[in-house]
CSV table of C-alpha atoms in Angstrom, one decimal:
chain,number,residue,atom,x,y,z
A,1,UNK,CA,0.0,0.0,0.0
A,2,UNK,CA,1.3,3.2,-1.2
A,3,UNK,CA,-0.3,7.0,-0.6
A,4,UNK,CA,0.0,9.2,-3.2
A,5,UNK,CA,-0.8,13.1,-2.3
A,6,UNK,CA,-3.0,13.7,-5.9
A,7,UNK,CA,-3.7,17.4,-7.0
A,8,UNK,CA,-7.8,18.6,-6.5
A,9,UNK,CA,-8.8,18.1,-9.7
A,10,UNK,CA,-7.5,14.4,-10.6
A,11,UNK,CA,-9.9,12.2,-12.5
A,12,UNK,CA,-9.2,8.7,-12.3
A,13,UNK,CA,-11.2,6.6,-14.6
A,14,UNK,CA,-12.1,2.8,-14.0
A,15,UNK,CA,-13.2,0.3,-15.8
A,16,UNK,CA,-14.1,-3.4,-15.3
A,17,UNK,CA,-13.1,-6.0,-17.6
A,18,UNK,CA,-13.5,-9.0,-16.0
A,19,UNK,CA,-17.2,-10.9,-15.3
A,20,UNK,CA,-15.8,-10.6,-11.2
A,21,UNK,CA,-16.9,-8.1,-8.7
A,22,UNK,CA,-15.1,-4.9,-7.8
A,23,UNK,CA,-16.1,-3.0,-5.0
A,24,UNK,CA,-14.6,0.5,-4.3
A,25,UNK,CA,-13.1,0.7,-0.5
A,26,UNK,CA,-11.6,4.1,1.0
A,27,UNK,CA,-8.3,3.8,3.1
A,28,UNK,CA,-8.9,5.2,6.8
A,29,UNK,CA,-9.3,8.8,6.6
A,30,UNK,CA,-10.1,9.1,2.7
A,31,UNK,CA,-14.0,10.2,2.0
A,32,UNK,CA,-15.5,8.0,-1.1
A,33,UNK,CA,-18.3,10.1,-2.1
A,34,UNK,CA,-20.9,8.8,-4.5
A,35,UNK,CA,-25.0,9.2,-5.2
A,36,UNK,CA,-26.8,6.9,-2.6
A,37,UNK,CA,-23.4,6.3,-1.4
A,38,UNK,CA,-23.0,3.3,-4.3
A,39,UNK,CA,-19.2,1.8,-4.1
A,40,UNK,CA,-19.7,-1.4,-6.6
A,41,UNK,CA,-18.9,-1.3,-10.2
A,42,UNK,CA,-22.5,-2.4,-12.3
A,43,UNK,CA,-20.3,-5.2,-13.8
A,44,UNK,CA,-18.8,-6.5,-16.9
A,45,UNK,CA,-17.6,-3.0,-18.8
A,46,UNK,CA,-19.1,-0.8,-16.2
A,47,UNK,CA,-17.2,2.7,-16.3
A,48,UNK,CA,-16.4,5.3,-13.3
A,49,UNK,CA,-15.0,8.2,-12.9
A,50,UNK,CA,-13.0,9.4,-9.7
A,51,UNK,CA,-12.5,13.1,-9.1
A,52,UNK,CA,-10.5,14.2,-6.2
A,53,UNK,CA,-12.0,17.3,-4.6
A,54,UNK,CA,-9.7,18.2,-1.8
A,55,UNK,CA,-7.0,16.5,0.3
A,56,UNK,CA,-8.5,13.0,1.0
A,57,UNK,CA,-11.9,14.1,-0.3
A,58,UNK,CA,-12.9,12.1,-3.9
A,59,UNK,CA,-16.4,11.5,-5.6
A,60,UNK,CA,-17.2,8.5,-7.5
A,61,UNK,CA,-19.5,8.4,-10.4
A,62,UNK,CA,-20.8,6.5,-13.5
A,63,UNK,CA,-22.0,2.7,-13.7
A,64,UNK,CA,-22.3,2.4,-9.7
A,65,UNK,CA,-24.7,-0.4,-8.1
């Protein structure tokens, strides 16, 4: 496990290629923010996006279940 200090304004984009489930998991003090607080990619080619709003702050949005 590595931290990386990212610049506001990073976009991070994810995609799933596999037919497995991926479920997105903030490290202790990050916030994951998302619409109905959703963290699981839809599956198979589901798409996010992750923007970083501030220091430890990020909001996660696309193909979300």
């Amino acid at each position: 496990y590595q931290s990386v200090a990212f610049p506001t304004g990073t976009q991070i984009m994810l995609m799933q290629t596999g037919t497995g489930s991926i479920m997105l998991t903030a490290a202790a003090g990050v916030t994951l923010n998302s619409r109905n607080s959703l963290t699981s990619l839809n599956g198979q080619w589901s798409v996010v996006n992750l923007v970083n709003r501030s220091i430890d702050n990020w909001v996660v949005y696309g193909d979300l279940s």
